[in-house]
CSV table of C-alpha atoms and ligand atoms in Angstrom, one decimal:
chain,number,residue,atom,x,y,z
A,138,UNK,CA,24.9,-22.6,-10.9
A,139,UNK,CA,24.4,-20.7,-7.7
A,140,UNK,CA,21.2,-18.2,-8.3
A,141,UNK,CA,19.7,-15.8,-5.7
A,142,UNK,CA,16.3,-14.3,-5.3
A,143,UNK,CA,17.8,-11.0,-5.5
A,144,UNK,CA,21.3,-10.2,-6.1
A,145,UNK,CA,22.2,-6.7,-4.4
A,146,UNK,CA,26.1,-6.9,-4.8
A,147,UNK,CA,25.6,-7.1,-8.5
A,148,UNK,CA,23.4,-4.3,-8.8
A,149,UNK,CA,25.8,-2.3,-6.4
A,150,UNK,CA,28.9,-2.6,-9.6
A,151,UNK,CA,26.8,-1.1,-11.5
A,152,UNK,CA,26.0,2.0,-9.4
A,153,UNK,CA,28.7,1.9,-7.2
A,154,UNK,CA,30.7,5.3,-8.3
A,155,UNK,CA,27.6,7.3,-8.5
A,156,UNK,CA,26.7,6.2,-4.8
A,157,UNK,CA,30.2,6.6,-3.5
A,158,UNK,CA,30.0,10.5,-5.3
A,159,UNK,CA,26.9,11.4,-4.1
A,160,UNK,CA,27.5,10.0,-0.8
A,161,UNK,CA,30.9,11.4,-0.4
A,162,UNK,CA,28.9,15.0,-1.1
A,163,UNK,CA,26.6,14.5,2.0
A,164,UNK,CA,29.2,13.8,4.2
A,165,UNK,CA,31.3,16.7,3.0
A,166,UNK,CA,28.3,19.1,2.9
A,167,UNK,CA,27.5,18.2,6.6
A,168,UNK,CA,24.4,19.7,5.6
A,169,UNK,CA,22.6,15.6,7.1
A,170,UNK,CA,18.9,16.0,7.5
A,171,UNK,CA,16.4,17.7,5.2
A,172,UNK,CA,19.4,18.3,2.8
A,173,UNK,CA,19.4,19.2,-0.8
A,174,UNK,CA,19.4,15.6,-2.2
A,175,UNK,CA,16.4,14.9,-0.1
A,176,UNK,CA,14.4,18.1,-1.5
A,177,UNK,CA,16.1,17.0,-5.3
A,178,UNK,CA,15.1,13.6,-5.0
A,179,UNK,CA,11.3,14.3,-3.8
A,180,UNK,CA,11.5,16.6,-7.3
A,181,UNK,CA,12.6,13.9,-9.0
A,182,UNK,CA,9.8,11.3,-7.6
A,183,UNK,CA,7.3,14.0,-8.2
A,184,UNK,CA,7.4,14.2,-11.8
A,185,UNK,CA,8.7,10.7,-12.1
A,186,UNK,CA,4.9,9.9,-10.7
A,187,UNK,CA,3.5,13.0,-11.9
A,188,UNK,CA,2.2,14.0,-8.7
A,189,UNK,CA,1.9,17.7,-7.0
A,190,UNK,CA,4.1,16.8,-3.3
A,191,UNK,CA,6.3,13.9,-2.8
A,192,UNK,CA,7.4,13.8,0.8
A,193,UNK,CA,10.6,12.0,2.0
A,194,UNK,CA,10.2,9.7,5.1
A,195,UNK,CA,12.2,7.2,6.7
A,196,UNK,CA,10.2,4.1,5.8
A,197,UNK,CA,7.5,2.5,4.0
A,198,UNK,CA,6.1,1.6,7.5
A,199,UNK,CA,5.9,5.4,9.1
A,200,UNK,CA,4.6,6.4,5.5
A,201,UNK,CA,1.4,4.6,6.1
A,202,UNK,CA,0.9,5.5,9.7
A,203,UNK,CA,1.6,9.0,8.7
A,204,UNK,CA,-1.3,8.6,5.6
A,205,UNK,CA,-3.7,7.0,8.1
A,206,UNK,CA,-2.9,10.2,10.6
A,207,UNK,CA,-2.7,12.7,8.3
A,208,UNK,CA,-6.6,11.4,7.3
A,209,UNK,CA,-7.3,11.7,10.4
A,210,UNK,CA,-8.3,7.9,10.9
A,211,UNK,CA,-7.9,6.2,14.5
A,212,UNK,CA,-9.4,4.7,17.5
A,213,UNK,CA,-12.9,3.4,16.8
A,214,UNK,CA,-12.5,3.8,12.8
A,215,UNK,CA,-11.8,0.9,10.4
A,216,UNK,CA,-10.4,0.4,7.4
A,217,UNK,CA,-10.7,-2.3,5.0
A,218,UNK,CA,-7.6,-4.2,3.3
A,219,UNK,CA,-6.1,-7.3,1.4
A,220,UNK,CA,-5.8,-10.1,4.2
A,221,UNK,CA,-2.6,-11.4,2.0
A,222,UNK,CA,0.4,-8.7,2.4
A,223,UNK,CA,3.4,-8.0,4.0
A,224,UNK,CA,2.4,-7.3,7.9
A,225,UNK,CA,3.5,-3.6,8.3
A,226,UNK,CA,0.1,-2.6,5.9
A,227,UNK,CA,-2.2,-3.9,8.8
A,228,UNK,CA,0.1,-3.3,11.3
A,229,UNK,CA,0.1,0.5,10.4
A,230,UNK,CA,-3.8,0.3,10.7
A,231,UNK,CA,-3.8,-1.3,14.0
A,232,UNK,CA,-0.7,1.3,15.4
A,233,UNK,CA,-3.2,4.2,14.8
A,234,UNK,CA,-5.8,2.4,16.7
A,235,UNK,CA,-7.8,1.5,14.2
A,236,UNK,CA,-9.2,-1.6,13.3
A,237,UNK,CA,-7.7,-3.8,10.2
A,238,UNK,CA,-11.1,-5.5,8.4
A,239,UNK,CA,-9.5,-8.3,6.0
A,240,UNK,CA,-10.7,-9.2,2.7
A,241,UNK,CA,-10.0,-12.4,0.5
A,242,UNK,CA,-7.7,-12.1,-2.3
A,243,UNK,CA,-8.4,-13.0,-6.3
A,244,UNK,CA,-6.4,-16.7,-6.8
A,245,UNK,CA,-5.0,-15.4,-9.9
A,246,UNK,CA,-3.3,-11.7,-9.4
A,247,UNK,CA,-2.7,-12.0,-5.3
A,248,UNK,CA,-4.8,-8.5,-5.4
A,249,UNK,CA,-7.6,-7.8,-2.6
A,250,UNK,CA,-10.9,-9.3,-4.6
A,251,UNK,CA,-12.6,-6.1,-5.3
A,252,UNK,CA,-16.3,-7.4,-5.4
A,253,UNK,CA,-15.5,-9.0,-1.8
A,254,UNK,CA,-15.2,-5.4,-0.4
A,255,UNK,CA,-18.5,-3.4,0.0
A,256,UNK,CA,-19.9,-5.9,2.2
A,257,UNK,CA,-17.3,-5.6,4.6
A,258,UNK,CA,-18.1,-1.7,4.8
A,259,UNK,CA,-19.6,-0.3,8.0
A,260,UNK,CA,-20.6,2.8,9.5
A,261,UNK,CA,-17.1,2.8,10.7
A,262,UNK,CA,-15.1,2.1,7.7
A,263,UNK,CA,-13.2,5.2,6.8
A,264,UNK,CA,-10.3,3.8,4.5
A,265,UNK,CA,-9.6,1.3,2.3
A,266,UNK,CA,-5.6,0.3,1.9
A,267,UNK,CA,-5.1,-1.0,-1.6
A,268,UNK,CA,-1.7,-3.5,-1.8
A,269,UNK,CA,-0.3,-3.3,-5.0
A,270,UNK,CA,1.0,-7.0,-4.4
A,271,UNK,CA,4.5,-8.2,-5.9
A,272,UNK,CA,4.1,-4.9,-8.2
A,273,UNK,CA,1.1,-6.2,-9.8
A,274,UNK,CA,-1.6,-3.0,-9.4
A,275,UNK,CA,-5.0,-3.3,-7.9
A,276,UNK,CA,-8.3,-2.5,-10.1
A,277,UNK,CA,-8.0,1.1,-9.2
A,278,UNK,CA,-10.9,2.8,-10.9
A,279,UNK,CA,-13.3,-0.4,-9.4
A,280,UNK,CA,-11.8,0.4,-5.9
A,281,UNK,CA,-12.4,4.5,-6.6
A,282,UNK,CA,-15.6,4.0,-7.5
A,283,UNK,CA,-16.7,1.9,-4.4
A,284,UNK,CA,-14.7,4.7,-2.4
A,285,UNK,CA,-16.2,7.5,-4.0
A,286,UNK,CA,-20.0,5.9,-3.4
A,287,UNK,CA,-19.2,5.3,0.4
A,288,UNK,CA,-17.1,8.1,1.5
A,289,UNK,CA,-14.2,6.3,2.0
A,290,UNK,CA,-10.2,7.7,1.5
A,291,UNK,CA,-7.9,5.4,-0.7
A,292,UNK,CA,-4.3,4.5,0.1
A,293,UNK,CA,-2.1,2.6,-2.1
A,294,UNK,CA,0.7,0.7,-0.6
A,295,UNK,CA,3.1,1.3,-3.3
A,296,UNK,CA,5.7,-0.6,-1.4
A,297,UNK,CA,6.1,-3.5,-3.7
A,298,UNK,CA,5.1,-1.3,-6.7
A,299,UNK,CA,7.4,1.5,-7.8
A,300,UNK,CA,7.5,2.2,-11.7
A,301,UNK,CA,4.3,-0.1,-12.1
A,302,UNK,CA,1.6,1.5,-14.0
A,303,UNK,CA,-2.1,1.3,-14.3
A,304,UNK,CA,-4.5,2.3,-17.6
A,305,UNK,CA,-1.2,4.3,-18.1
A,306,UNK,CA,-0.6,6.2,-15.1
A,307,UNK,CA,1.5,5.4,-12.4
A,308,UNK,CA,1.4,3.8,-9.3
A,309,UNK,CA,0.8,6.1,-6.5
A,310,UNK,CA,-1.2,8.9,-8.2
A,311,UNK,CA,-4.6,6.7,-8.6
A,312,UNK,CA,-5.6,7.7,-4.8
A,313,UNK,CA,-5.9,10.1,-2.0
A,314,UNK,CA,-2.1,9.7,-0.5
A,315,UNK,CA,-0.3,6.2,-1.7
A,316,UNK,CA,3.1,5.5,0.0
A,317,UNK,CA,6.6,3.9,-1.1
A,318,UNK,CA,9.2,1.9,0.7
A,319,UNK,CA,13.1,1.6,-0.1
A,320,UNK,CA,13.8,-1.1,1.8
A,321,UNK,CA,17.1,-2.5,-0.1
A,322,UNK,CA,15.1,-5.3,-1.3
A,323,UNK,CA,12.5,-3.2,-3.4
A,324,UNK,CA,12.8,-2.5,-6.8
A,325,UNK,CA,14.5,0.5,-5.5
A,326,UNK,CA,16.3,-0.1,-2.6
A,327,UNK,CA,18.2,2.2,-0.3
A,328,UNK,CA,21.3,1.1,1.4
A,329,UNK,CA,19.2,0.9,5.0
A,330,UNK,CA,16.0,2.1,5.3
A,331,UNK,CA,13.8,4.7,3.7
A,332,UNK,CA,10.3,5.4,2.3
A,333,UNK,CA,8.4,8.0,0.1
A,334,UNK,CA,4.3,9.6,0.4
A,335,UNK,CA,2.6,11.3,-2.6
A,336,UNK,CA,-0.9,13.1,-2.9
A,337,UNK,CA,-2.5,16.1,-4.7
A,338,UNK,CA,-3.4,17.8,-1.7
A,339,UNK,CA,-1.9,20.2,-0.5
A,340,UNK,CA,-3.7,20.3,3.1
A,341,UNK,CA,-2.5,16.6,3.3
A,342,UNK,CA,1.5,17.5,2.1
A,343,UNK,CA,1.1,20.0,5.1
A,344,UNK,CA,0.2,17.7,7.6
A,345,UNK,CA,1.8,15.2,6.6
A,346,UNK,CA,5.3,17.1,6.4
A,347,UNK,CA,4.5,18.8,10.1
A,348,UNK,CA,4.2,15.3,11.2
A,349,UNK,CA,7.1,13.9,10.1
A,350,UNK,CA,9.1,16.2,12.2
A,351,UNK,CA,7.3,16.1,15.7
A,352,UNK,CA,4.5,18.8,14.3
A,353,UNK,CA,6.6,21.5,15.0
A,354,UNK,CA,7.3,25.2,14.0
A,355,UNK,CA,5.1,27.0,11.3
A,356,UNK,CA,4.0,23.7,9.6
A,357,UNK,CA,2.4,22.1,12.6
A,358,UNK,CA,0.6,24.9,13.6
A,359,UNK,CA,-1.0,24.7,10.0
A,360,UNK,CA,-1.4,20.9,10.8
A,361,UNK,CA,-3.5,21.5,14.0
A,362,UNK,CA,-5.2,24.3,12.4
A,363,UNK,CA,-6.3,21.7,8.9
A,364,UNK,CA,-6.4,18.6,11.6
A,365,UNK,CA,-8.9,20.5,13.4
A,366,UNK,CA,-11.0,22.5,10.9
A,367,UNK,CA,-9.4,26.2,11.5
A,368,UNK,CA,-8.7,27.8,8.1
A,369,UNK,CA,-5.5,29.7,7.6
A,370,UNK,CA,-2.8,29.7,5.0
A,371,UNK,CA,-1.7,26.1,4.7
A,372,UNK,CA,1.3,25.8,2.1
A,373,UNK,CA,3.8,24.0,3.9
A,374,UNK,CA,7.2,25.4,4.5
A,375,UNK,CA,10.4,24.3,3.6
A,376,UNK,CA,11.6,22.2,6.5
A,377,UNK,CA,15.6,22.8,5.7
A,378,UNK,CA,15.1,26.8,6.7
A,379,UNK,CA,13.1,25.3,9.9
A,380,UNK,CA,17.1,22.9,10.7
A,381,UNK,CA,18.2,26.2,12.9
A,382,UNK,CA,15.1,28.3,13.2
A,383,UNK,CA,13.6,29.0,16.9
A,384,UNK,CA,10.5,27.9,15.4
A,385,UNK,CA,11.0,24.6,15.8
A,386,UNK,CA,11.0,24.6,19.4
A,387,UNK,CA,7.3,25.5,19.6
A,388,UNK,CA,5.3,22.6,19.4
A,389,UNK,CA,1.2,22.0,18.2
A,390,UNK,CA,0.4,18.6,17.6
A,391,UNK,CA,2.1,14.7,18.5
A,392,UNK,CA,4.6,13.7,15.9
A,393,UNK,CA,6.9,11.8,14.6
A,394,UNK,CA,10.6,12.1,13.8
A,395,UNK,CA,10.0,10.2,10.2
A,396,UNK,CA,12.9,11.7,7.9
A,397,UNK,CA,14.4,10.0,5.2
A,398,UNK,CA,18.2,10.1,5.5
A,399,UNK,CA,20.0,12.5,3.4
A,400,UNK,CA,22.4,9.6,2.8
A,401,UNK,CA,20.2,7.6,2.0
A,402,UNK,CA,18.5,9.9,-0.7
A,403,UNK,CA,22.4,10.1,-2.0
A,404,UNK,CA,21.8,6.5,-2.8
A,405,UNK,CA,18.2,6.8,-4.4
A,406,UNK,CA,19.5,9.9,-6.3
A,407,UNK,CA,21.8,7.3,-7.9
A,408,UNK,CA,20.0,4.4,-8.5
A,409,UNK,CA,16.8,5.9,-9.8
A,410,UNK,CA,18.3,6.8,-13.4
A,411,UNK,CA,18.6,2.5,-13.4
A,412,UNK,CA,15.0,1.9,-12.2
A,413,UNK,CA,13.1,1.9,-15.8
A,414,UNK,CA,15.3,-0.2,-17.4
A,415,UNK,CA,15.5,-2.7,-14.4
A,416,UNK,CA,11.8,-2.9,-14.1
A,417,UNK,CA,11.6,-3.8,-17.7
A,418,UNK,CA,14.3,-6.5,-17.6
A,419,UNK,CA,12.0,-7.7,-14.7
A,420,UNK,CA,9.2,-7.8,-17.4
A,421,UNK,CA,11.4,-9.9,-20.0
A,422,UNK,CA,12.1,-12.2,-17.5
A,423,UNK,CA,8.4,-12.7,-16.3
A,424,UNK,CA,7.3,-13.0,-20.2
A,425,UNK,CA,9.2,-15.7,-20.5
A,426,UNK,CA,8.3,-17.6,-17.8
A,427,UNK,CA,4.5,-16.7,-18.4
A,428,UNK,CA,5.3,-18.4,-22.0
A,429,UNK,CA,7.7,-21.7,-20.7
A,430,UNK,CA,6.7,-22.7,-17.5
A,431,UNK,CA,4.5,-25.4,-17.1
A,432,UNK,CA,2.9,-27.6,-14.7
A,433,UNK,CA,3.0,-24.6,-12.3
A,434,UNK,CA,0.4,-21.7,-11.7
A,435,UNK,CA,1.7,-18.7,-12.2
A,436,UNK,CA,0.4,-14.9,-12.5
A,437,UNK,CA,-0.8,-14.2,-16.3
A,438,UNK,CA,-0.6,-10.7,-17.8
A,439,UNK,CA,-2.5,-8.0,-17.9
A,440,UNK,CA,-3.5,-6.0,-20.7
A,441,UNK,CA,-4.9,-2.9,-18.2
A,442,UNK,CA,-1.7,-2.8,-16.3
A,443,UNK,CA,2.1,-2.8,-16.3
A,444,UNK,CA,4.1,-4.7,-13.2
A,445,UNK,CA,7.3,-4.0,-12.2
A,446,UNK,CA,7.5,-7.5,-10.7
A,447,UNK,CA,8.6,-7.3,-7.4
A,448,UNK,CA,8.5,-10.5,-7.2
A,449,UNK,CA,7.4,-13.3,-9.7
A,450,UNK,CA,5.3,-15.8,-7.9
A,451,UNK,CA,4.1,-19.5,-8.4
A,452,UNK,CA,1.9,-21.2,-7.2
A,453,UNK,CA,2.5,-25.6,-6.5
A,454,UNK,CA,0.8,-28.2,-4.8
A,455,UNK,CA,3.9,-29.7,-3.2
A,456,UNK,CA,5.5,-26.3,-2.3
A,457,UNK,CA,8.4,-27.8,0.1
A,458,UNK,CA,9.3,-30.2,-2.4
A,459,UNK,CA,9.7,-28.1,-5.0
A,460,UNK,CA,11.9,-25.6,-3.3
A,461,UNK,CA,13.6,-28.6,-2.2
A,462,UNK,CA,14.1,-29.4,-5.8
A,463,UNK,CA,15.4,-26.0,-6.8
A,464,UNK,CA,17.4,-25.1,-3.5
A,465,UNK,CA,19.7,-28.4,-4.8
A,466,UNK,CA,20.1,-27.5,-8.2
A,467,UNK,CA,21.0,-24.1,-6.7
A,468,UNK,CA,18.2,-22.1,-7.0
A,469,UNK,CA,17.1,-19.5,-4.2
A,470,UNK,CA,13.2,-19.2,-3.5
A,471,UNK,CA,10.6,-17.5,-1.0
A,472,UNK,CA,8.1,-18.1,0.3
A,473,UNK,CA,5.4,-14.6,0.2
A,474,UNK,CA,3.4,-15.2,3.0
A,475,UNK,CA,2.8,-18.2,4.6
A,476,UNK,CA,0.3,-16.5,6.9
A,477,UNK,CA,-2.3,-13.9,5.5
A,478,UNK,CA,-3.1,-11.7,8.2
A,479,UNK,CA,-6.4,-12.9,9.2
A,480,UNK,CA,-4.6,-15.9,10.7
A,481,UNK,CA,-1.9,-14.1,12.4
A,482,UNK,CA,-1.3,-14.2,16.1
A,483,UNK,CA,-1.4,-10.7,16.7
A,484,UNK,CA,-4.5,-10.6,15.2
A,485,UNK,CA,-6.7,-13.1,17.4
A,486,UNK,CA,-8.5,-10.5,19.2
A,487,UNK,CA,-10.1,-9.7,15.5
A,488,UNK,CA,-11.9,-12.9,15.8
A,489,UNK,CA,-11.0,-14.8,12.3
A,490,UNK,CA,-11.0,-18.8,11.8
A,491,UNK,CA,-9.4,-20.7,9.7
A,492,UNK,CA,-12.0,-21.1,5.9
A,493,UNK,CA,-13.2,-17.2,6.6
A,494,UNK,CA,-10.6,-16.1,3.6
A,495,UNK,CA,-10.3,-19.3,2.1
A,496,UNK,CA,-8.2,-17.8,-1.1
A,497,UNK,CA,-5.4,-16.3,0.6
A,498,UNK,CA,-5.3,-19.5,2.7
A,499,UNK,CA,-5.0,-21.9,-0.1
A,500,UNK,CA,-2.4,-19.3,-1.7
A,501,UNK,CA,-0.6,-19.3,2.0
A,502,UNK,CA,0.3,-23.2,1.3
A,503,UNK,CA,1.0,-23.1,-2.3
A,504,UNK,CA,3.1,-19.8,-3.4
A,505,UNK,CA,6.6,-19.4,-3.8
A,506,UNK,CA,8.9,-16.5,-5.3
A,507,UNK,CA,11.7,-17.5,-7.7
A,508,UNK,CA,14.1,-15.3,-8.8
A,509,UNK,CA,13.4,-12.9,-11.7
A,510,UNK,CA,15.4,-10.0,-10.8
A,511,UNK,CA,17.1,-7.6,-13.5
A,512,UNK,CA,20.7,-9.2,-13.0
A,513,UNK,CA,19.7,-12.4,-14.1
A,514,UNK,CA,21.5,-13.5,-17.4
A,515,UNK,CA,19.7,-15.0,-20.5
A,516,UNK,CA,21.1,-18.3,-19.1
A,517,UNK,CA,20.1,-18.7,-15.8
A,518,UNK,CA,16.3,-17.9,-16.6
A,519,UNK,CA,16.6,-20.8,-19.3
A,520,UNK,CA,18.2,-23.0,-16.2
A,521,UNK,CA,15.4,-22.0,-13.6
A,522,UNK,CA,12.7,-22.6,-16.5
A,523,UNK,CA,14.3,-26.5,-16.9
A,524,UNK,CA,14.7,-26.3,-13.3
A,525,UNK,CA,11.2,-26.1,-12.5
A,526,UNK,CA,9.9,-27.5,-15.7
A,527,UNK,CA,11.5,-30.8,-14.6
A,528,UNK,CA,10.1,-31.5,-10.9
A,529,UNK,CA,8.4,-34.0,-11.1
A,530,UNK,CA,5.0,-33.6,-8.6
A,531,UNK,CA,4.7,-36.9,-6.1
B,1351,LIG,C1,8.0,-3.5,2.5
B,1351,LIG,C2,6.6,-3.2,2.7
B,1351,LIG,C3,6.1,-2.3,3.6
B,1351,LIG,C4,7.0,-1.7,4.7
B,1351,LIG,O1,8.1,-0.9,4.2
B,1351,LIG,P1,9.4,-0.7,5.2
B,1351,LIG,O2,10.2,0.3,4.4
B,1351,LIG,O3,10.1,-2.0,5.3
B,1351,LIG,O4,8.9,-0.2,6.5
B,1351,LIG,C5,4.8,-2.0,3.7
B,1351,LIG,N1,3.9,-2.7,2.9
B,1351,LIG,C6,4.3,-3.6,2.0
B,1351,LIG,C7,3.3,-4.3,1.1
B,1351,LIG,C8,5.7,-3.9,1.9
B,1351,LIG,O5,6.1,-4.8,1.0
């Protein structure tokens, strides 16, 4: 039996004459940037999150540096995050010119250890970046509260995390501006690259939106005015009457060209209908490995939370051997992340040693993803659950 970590050509039968329809629609349209699927899909996220703006982009990458510039956050400002994620959460940080402050992660969730934050906060610290990590959400209300006694903005990176809930409300409405990545492996993947930003404000929709197309026309003049304290009226304007307008050419602030692809949104359009019931197969699949797995770690449930288990991650002792183990009994695995960022090259001029973060350290030699995506049949999770169950430690 031949089982992958994620299997994208299966999922594509499934949606593959929706795509090919909506797709087909674009390219007859010729109506290619800011288009109608982009505006219908950002209505569909919006009340899929329940959220007052959702604004398209063309990564999960560019949707964080946009939240960190859209708060205003950069040179000579820190802000404080989970030491284990994927790069592009620090890397955002450190694009803006901001400084990344690691903190440790909690051995059992993956999830930045909440009571390990306030004592990294400074008279500097203007944000705190909270990785929903695998799906699995962060304590929000602890992390609001430490916010909301220091000042601080919140930022989810919902990247990992789409359709997860916490205390009943979804992912990416539990802080200031929280942003979403379709990278085709996420649990709701483009066909190339895209990426989603939601918040309640309306000041930070505006900027946000103005940057996202060099800060341009009408809306970047109502970004410069919010970015630098002038009121004025600052409802954002709909950026498809701005495709052919003169106003584009006049120019307020430094931007980015950050769209998602209407092409793309074709895609997401399509597969979104599928995302519940994908995520809850996801869920299935995790339940039983929570209940049959043994002589592994692996995350426990949460009564506070729902994941939408981006990945389903274990933790062993003799990592290499066990993917060893499974990779000849056909069984494809990953390893999420063999360096936490504390430790990373590109990091060095932070300062960090080896034992500072001694959790995501220990977690950097032990973890290992194994498959528990929603094409998986009733079969194959038995076979990876005998799989594992019968490696033998040396
Ligand atoms: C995937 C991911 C990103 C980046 O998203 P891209 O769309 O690949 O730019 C950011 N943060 C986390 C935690 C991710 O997993």
């Amino acid at each position: 039996m031949e089982i992958p970590l994620l299997d994208l050509k299966g999922q594509y039968k499934l949606v593959k004459e929706t795509v090919q329809i909506n797709i087909e629609r674009v390219l007859d349209s010729a109506h290619y940037i800011n288009g109608p699927l982009n505006k219908k899909f950002e209505e569909q996220i919006k009340s899929y999150i329940s959220i007052k703006h959702a604004i398209g982009v063309a990564n999960g990458t560019d949707a964080l540096v946009l939240a960190l510039e859209a708060l205003g956050i950069g040179v000579g400002d820190e802000v404080i995050t989970t030491t284990f994620t994927y790069y592009a959460t620090a890397e955002a940080i450190a694009y803006v010119g901001a400084t990344p402050v690691f903190v440790d992660v909690d051995l059992n969730d993956y999830n930045i250890l909440v009571s390990k934050i306030e004592e990294k906060i400074t008279k500097n610290t203007k944000a705190i970046i909270a990785v929903h990590i695998f799906g699995n959400p962060c304590d929000m209300d602890e992390i609001n509260i430490i916010a909301k006694k220091n000042e601080l903005y919140v930022i989810e990176d919902a990247a990992q995390a789409i359709g997860s809930s916490y205390k009943g409300k979804m992912i990416g409405s539990l802080s200031d501006i929280a942003t979403f990545s379709f990278f085709p492996t996420k649990n709701l993947g483009a066909y190339g690259d895209g990426g989603m930003i939601t918040t309640d404000s309306d000041e930070l929709a505006t900027i946000i939106t103005a940057l996202k197309t060099h800060g341009s026309g009408s809306n970047g003049k109502k970004a410069f005015d919010l970015l630098n304290g002038i009121s004025n009226d600052t409802s954002s304007e709909d950026l498809e009457n701005q495709v052919y307008s003169a106003k584009k050419y006049y120019n307020y602030i430094v931007g980015h060209n950050s769209r998602l692809d209407e092409i793309q949104a074709a895609v997401l359009i399509s597969k979104l209908p599928y995302l519940d019931s994908w995520n809850k197969k996801r869920n299935k699949n995790a339940e039983e490995y929570n209940n049959l797995l043994f002589g592994v770690k692996h995350p426990g449930s949460n009564n506070q939370s729902y994941s939408c288990y981006h990945l389903y991650v274990i933790q062993s002792e003799n990592r290499a051997d066990l993917v060893e183990h499974l990779k000849k009994n056909g069984i494809s695995t990953g390893v999420y992340y063999p360096v936490p960022m504390h430790l990373q090259e590109v990091f060095k001029y932070l300062g960090y040693k080896e034992g500072d973060l001694p959790n995501s350290e220990y977690l950097s030699k032990r973890t290992l993803a194994i498959p528990a995506h929603e094409m998986l049949e009733k079969k194959e999770v038995k076979y990876i659950i005998d799989k594992v169950n019968s490696f033998k430690e040396k």
